[in-house]
PDB file of C-alpha atoms in Angstrom:
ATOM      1  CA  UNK A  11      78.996 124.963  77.956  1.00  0.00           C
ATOM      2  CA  UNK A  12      75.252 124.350  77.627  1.00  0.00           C
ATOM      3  CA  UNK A  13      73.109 127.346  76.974  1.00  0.00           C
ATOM      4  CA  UNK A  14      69.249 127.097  78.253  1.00  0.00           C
ATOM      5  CA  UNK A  15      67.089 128.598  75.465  1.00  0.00           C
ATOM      6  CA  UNK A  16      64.287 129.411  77.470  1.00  0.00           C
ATOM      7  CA  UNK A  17      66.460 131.929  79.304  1.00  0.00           C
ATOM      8  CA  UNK A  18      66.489 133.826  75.653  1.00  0.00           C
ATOM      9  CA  UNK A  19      64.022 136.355  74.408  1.00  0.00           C
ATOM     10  CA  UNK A  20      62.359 135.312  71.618  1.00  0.00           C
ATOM     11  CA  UNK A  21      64.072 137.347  68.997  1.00  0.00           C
ATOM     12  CA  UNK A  22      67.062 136.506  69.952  1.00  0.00           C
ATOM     13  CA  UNK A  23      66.214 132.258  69.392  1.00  0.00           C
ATOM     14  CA  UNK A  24      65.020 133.471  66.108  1.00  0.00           C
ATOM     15  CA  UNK A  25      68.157 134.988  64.528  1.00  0.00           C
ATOM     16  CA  UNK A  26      69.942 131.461  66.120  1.00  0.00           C
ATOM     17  CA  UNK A  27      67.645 129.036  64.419  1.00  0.00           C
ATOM     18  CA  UNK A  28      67.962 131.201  61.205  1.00  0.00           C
ATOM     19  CA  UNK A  29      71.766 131.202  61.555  1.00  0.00           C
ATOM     20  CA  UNK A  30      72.073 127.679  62.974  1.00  0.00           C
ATOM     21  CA  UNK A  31      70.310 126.149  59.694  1.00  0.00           C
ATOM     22  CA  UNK A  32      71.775 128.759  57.308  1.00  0.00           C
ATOM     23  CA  UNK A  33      75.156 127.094  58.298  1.00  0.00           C
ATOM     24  CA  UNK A  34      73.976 123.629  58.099  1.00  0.00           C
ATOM     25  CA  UNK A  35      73.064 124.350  54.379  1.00  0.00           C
ATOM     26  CA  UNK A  36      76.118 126.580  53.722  1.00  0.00           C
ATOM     27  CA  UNK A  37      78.166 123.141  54.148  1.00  0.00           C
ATOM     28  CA  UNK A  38      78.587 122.704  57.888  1.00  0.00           C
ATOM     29  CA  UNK A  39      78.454 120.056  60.058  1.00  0.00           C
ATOM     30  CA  UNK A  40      74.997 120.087  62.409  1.00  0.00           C
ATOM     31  CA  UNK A  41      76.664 118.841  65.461  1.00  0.00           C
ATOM     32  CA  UNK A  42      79.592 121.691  65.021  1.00  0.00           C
ATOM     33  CA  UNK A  43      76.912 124.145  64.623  1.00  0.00           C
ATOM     34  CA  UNK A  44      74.822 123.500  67.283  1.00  0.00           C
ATOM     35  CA  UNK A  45      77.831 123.105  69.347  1.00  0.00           C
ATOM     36  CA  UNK A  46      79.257 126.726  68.588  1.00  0.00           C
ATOM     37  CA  UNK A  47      75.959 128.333  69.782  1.00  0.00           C
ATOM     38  CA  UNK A  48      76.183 126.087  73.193  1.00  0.00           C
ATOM     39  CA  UNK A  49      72.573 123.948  72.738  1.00  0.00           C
ATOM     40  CA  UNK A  50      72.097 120.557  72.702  1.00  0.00           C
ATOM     41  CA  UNK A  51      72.565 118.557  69.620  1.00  0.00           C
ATOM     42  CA  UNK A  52      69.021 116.853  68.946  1.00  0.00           C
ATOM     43  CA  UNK A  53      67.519 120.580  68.460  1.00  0.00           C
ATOM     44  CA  UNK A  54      69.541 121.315  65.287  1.00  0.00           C
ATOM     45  CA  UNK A  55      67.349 118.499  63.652  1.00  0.00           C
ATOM     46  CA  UNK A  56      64.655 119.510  64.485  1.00  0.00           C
ATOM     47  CA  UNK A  57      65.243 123.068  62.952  1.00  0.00           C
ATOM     48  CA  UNK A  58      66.445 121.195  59.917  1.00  0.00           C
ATOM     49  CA  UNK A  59      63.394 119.502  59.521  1.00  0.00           C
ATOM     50  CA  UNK A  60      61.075 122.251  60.398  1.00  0.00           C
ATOM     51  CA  UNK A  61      62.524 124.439  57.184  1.00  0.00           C
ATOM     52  CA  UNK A  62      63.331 120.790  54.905  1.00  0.00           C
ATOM     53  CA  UNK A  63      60.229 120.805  51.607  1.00  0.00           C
ATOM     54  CA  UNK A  64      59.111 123.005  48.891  1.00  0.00           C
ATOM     55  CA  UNK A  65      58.086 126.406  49.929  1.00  0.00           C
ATOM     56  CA  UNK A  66      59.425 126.228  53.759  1.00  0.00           C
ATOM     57  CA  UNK A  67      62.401 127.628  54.241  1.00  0.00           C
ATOM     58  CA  UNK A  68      63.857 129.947  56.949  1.00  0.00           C
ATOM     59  CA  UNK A  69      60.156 131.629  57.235  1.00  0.00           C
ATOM     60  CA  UNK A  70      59.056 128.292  59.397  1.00  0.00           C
ATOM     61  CA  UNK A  71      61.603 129.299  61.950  1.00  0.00           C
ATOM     62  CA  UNK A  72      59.798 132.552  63.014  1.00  0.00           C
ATOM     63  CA  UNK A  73      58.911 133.204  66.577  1.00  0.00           C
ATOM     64  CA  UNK A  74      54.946 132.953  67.030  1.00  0.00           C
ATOM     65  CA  UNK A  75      53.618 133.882  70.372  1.00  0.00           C
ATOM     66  CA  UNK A  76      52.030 130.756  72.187  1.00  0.00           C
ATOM     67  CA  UNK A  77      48.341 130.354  72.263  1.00  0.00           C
ATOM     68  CA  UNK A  78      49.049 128.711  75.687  1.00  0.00           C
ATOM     69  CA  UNK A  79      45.737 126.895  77.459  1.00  0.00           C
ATOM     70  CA  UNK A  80      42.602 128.756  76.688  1.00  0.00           C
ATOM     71  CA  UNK A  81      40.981 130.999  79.227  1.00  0.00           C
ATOM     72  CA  UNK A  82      38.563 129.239  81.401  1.00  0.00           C
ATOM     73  CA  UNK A  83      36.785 132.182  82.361  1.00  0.00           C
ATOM     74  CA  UNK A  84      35.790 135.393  80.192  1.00  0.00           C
ATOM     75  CA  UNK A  85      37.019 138.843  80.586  1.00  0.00           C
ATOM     76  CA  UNK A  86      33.338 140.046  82.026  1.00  0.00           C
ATOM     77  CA  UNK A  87      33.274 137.054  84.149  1.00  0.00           C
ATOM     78  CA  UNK A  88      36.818 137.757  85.607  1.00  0.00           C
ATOM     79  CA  UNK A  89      35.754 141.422  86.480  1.00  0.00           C
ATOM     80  CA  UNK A  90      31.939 140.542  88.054  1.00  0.00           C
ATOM     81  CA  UNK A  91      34.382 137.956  90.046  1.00  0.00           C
ATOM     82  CA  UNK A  92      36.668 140.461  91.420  1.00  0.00           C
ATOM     83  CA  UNK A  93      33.340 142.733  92.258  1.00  0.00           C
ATOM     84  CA  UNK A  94      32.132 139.792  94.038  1.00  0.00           C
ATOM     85  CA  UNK A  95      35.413 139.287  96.352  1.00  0.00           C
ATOM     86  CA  UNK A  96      36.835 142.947  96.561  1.00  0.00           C
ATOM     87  CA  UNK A  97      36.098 144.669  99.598  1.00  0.00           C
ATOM     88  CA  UNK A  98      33.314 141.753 100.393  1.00  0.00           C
ATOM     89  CA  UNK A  99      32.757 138.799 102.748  1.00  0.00           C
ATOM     90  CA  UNK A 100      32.196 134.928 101.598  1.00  0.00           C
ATOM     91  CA  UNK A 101      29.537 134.925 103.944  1.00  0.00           C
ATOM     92  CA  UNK A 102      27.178 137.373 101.924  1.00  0.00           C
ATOM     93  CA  UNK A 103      27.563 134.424  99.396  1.00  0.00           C
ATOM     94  CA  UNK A 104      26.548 131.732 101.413  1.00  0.00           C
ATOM     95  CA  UNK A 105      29.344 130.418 103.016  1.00  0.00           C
ATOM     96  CA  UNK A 106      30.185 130.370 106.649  1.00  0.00           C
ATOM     97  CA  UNK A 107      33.693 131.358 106.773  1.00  0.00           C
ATOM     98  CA  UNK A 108      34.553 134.807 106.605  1.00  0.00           C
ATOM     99  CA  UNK A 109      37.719 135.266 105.243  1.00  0.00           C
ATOM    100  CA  UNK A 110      38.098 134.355 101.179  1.00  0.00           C
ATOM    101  CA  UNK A 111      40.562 131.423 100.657  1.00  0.00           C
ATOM    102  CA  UNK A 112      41.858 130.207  97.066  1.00  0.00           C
ATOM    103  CA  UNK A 113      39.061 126.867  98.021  1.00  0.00           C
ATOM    104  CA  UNK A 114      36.058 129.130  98.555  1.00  0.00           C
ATOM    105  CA  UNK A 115      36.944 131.341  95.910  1.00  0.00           C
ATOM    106  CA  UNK A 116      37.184 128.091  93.267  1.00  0.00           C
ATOM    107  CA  UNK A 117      33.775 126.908  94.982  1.00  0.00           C
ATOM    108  CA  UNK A 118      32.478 130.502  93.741  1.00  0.00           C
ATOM    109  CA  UNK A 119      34.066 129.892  90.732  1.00  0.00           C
ATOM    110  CA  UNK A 120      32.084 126.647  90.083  1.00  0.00           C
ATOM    111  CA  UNK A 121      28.371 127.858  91.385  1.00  0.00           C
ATOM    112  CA  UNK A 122      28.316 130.516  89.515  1.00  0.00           C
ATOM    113  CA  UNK A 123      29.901 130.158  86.234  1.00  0.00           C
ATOM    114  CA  UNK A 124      30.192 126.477  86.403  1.00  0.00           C
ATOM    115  CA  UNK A 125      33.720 125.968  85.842  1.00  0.00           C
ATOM    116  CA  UNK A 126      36.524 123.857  87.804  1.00  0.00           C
ATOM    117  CA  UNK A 127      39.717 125.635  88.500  1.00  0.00           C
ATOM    118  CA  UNK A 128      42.306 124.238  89.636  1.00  0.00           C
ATOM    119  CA  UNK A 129      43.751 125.800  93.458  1.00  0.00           C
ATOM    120  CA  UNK A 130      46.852 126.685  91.835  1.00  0.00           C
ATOM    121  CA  UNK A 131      44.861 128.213  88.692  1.00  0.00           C
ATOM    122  CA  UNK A 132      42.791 130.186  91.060  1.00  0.00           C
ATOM    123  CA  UNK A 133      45.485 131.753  92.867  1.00  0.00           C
ATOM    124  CA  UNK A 134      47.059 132.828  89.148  1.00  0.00           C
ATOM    125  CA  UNK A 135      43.704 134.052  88.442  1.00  0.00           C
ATOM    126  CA  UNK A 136      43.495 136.177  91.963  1.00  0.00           C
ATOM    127  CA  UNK A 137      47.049 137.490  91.379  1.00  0.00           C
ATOM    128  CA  UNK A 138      46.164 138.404  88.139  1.00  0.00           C
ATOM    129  CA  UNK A 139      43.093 140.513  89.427  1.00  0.00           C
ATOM    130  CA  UNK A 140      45.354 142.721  91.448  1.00  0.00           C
ATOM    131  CA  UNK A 141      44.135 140.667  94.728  1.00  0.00           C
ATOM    132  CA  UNK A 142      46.753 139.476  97.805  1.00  0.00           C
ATOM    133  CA  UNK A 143      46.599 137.471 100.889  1.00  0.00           C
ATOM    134  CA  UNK A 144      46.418 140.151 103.431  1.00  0.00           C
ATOM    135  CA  UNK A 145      45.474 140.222 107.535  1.00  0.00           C
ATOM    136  CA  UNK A 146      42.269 141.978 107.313  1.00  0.00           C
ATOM    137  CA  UNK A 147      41.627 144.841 109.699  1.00  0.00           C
ATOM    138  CA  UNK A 148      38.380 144.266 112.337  1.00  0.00           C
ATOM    139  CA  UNK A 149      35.389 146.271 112.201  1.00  0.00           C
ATOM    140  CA  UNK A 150      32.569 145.885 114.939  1.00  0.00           C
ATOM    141  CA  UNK A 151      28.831 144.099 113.759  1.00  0.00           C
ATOM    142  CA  UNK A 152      27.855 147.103 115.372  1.00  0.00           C
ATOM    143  CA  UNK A 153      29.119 149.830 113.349  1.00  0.00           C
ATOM    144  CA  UNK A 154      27.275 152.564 111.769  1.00  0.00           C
ATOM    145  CA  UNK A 155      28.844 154.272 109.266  1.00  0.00           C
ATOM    146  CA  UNK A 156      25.994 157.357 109.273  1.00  0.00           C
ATOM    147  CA  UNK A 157      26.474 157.781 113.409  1.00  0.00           C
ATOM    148  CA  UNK A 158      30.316 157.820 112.297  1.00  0.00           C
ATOM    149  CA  UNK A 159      30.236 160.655 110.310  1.00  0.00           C
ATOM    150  CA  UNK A 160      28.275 162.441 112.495  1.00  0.00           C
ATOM    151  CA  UNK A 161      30.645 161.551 115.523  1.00  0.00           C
ATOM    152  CA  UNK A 162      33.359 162.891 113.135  1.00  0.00           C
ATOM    153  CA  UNK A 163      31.491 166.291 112.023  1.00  0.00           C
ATOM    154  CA  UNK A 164      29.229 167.186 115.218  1.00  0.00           C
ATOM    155  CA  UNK A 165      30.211 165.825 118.586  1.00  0.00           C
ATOM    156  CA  UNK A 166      34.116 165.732 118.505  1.00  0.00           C
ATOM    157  CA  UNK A 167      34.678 169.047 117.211  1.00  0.00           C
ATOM    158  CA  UNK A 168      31.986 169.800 119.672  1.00  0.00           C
ATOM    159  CA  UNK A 169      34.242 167.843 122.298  1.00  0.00           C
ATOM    160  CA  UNK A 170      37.356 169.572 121.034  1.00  0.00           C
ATOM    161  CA  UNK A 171      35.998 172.999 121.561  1.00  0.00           C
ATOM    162  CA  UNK A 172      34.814 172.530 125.363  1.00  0.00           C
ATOM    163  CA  UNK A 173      38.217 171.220 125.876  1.00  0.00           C
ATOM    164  CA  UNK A 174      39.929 174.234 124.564  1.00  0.00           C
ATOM    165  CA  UNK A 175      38.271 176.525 126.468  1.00  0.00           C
ATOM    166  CA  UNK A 176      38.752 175.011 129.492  1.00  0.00           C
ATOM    167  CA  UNK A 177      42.689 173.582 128.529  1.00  0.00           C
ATOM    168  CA  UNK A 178      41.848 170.223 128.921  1.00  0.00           C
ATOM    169  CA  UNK A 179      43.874 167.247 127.463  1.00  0.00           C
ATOM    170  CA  UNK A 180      40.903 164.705 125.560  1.00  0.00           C
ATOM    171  CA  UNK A 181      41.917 160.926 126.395  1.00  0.00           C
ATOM    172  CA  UNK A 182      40.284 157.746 124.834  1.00  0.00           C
ATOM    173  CA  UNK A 183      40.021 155.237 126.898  1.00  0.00           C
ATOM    174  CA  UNK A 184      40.136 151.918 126.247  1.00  0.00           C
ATOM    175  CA  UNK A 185      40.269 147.668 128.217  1.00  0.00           C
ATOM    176  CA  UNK A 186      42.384 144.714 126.654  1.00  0.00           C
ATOM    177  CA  UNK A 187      43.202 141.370 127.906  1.00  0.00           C
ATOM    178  CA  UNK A 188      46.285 138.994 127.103  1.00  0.00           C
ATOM    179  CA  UNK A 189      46.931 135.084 127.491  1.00  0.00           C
ATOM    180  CA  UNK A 190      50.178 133.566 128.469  1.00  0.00           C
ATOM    181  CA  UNK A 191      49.359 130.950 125.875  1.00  0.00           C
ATOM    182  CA  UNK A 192      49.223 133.687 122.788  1.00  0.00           C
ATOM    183  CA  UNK A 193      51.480 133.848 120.449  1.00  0.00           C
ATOM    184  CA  UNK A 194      52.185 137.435 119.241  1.00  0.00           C
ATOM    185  CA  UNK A 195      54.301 138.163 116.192  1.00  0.00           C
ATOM    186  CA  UNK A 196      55.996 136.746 113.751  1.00  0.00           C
ATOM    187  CA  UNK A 197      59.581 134.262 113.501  1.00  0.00           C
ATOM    188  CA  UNK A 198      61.953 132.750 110.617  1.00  0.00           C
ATOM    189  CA  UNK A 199      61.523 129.339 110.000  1.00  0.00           C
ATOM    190  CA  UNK A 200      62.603 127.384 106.503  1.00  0.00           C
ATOM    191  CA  UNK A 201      59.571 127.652 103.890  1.00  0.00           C
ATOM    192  CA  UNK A 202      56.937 124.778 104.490  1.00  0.00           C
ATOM    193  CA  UNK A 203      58.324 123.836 108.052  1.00  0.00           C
ATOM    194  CA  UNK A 204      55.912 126.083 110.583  1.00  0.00           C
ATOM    195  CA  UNK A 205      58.115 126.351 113.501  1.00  0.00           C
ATOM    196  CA  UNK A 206      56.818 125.472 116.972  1.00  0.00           C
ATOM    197  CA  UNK A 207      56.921 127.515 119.976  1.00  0.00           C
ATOM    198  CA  UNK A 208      56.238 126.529 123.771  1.00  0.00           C
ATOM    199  CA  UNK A 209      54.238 128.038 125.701  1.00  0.00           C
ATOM    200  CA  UNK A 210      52.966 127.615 129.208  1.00  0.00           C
ATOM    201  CA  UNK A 211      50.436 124.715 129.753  1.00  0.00           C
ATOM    202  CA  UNK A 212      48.508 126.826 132.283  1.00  0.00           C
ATOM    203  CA  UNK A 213      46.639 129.869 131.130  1.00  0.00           C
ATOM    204  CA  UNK A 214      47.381 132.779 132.530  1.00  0.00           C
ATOM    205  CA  UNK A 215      45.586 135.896 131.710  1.00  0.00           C
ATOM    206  CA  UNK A 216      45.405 139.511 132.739  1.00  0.00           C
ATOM    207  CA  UNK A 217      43.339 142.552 131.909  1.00  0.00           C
ATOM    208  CA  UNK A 218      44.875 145.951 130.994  1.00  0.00           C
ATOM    209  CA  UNK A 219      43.001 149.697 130.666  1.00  0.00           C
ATOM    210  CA  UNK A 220      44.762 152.286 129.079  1.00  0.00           C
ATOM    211  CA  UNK A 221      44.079 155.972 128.020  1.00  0.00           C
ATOM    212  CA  UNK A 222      45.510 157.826 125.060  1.00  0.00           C
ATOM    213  CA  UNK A 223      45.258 161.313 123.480  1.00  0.00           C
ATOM    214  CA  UNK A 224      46.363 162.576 119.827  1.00  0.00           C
ATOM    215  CA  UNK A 225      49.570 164.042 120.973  1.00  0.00           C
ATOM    216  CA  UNK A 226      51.032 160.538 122.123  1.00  0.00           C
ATOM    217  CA  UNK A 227      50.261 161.066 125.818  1.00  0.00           C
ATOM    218  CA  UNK A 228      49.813 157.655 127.471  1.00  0.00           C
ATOM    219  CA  UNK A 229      48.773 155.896 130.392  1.00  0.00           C
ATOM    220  CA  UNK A 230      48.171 152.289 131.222  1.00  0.00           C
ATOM    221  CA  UNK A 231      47.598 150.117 134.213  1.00  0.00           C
ATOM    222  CA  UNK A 232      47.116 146.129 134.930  1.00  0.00           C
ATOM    223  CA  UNK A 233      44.031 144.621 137.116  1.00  0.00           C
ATOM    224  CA  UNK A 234      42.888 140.873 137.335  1.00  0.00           C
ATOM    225  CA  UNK A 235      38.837 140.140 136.857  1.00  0.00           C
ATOM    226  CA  UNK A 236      36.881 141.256 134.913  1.00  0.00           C
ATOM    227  CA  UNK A 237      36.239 145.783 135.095  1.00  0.00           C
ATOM    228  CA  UNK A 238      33.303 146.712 137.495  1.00  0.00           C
ATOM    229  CA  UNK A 239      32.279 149.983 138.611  1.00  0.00           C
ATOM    230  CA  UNK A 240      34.082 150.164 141.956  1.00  0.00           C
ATOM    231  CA  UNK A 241      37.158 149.232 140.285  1.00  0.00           C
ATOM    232  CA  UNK A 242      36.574 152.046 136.935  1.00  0.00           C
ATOM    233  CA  UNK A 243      36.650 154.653 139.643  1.00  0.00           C
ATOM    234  CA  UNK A 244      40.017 153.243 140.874  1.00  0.00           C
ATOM    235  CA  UNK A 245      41.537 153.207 137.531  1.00  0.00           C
ATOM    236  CA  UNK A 246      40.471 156.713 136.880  1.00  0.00           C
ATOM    237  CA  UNK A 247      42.034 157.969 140.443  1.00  0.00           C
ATOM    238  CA  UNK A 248      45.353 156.487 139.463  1.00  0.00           C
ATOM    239  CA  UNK A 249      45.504 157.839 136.198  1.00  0.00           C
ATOM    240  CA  UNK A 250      44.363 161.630 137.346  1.00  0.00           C
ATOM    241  CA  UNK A 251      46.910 161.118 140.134  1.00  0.00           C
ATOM    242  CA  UNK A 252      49.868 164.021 139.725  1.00  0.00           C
ATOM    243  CA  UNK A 253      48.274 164.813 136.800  1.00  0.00           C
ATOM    244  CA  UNK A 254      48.095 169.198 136.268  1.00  0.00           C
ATOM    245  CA  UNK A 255      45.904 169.706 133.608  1.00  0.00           C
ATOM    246  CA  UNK A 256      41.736 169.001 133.440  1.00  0.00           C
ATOM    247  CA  UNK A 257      40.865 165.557 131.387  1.00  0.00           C
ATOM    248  CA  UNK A 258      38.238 164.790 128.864  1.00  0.00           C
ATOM    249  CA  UNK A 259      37.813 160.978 128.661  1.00  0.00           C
ATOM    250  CA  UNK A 260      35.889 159.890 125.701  1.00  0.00           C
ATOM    251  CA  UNK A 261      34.886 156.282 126.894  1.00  0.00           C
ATOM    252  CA  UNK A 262      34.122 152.757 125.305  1.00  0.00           C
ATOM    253  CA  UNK A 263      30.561 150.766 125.483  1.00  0.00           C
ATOM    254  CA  UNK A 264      31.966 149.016 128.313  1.00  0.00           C
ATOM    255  CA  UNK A 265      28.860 148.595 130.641  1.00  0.00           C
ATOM    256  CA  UNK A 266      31.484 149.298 134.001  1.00  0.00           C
ATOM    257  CA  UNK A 267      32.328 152.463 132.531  1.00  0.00           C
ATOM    258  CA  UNK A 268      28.591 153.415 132.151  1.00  0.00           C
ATOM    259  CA  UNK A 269      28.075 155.822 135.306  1.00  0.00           C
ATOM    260  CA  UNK A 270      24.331 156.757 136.348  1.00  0.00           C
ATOM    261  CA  UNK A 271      25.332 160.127 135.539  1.00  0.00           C
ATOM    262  CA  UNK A 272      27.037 161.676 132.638  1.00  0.00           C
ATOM    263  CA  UNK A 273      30.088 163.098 133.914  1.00  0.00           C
ATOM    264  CA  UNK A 274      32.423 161.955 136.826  1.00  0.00           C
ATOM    265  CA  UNK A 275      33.907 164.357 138.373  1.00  0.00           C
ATOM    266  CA  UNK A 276      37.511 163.451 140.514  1.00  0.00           C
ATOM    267  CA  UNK A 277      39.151 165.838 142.573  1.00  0.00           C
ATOM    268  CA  UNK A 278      42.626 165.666 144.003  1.00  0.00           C
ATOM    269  CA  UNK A 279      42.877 165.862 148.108  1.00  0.00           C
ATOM    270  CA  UNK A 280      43.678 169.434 147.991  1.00  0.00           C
ATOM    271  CA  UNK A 281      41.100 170.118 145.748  1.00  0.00           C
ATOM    272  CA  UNK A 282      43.611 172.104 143.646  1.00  0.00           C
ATOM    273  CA  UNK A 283      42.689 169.805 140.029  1.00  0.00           C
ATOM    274  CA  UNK A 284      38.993 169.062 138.769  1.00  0.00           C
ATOM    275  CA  UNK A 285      39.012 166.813 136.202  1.00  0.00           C
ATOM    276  CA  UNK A 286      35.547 166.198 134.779  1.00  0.00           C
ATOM    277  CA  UNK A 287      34.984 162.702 132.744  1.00  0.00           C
ATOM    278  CA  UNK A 288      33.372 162.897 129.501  1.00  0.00           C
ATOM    279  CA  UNK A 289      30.864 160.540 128.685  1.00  0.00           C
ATOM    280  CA  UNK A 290      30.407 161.063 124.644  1.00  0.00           C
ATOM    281  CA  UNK A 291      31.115 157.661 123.202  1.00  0.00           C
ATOM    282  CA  UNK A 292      31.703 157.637 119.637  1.00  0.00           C
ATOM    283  CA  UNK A 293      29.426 155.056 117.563  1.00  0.00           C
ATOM    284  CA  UNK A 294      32.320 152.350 116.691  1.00  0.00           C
ATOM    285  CA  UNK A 295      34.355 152.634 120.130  1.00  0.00           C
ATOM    286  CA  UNK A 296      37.135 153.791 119.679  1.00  0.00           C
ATOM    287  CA  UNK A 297      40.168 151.214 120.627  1.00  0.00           C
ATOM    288  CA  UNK A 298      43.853 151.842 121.513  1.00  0.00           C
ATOM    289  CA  UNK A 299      45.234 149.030 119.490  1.00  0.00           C
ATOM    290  CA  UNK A 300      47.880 146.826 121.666  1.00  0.00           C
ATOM    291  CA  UNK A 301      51.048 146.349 119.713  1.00  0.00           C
ATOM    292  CA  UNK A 302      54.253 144.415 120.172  1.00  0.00           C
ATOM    293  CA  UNK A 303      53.057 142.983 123.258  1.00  0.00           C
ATOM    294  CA  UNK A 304      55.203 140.372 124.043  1.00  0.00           C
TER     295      UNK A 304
END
């Protein structure tokens, strides 16, 4: 049975090719050698003549560790590269797509250190960095991260408080849409086939809002159109309807939900429920992220 030597640590080909031509000199046939250690025959020659002449010897059949293609790029250059990608956009280098590819990444590559890479070499190179191709999360344009932490520190717990004292339930609320023609998830297919799926040739689309609060509570209802005023105030009704306990409802920047005053206040026919609307919108709205949607 043939052996594959690359499937052998290095130590371990050693002792062979030590033993293997020890044998051969010791009287042996090569080819019954070579045969009872399971290689192919032409390699026994070549260990022969690797250790044949004056001051050679077994020594010449020492594992060396491979010098392998030299390093295109240095070890300072590899770092200021990963400090240039990590946690960074293409676009603050010039380029005008914002996600990093192995292409844009070997186009850095070559304006700035003036080296070609290969896409396969650059994708070696990324790996070895400790980067991944990963689905990047969204953050708004808009988004300060100075009016966050003071969202976070001041005027929730602020928020929080009020709605203790009055035992009140603090909703975020939040608008989606979906298309008929979207394709949501993910599905088996053989490696380097993209499977196909069918999906309606007309468009269909519909708008959902939805209202969630740190214990898991939920509510959600369908409209068509885009959200106005008129139909905000409906939305609210429906959720506050049979509902016991007073809301807080920390809205979006969504100009329908933008009332000319700062609270809304609902009231049930009876009058028996006031539920007062908060309008303290935090400085990156805050978005009930639409899963599994299917």
């Amino acid at each position: 049975m043939k052996r594959d030597g690359r499937k052998l640590d290095h130590k371990t080909l050693e002792e062979i090719r030590r033993m293997a031509v020890q044998r051969v000199w010791n009287g042996e046939k090569p080819s019954v050698v070579i045969a009872s250690y399971g290689f192919s025959r032409q390699i026994i020659y070549k260990w022969l003549r690797e250790a044949r002449g004056k001051g050679r010897g077994l020594r010449t059949l020492i594992s060396r560790k491979g010098t392998g293609r030299p390093r295109t790029l240095t070890p300072k250059q590899e770092q200021q590269l990963f400090r240039w990608i990590n946690g960074k956009d293409p676009r603050q280098h010039g380029f005008d797509f914002g996600m990093w590819t192995r292409l844009i990444v070997r186009k850095l590559i070559a304006d700035k250190f003036e080296a070609n890479l290969g896409l396969t070499a650059v994708g070696k190179l990324l790996a070895k960095l400790g980067l991944t191709p990963q689905k990047p999360l969204k953050r708004a344009y808009e988004r300060d991260p100075v009016a966050i932490e003071a969202w976070k520190t001041d005027v929730y717990p602020a928020i929080a408080k009020r709605a203790k004292k009055r035992g009140a339930e603090i909703f975020f609320w939040d608008e989606s849409g979906f298309r008929s023609d979207s394709v949501q998830g993910k599905t088996w297919g053989v490696k380097g086939q993209t499977p196909i799926i069918s999906v309606p040739g007309t468009r269909q689309a519909v708008s959902a809002a939805s209202a969630v609060n740190a214990k898991g509570g939920f509510w959600c209802a369908t409209y068509k159109g885009g959200m106005n005023a008129e139909l905000f105030i409906a939305l609210l009704k429906a959720m506050m309807f049979r509902r016991k306990k007073p809301v807080l409802l920390i809205l979006d920047s969504l100009p329908a939900t933008k009332p000319r005053s700062s609270k809304i206040t609902l009231r049930r026919p009876k009058g028996s429920l006031n539920s007062t609307f908060c309008r303290a919108t935090p400085p990156n709205s805050i978005r009930m992220r639409w899963c599994g949607i299917t």
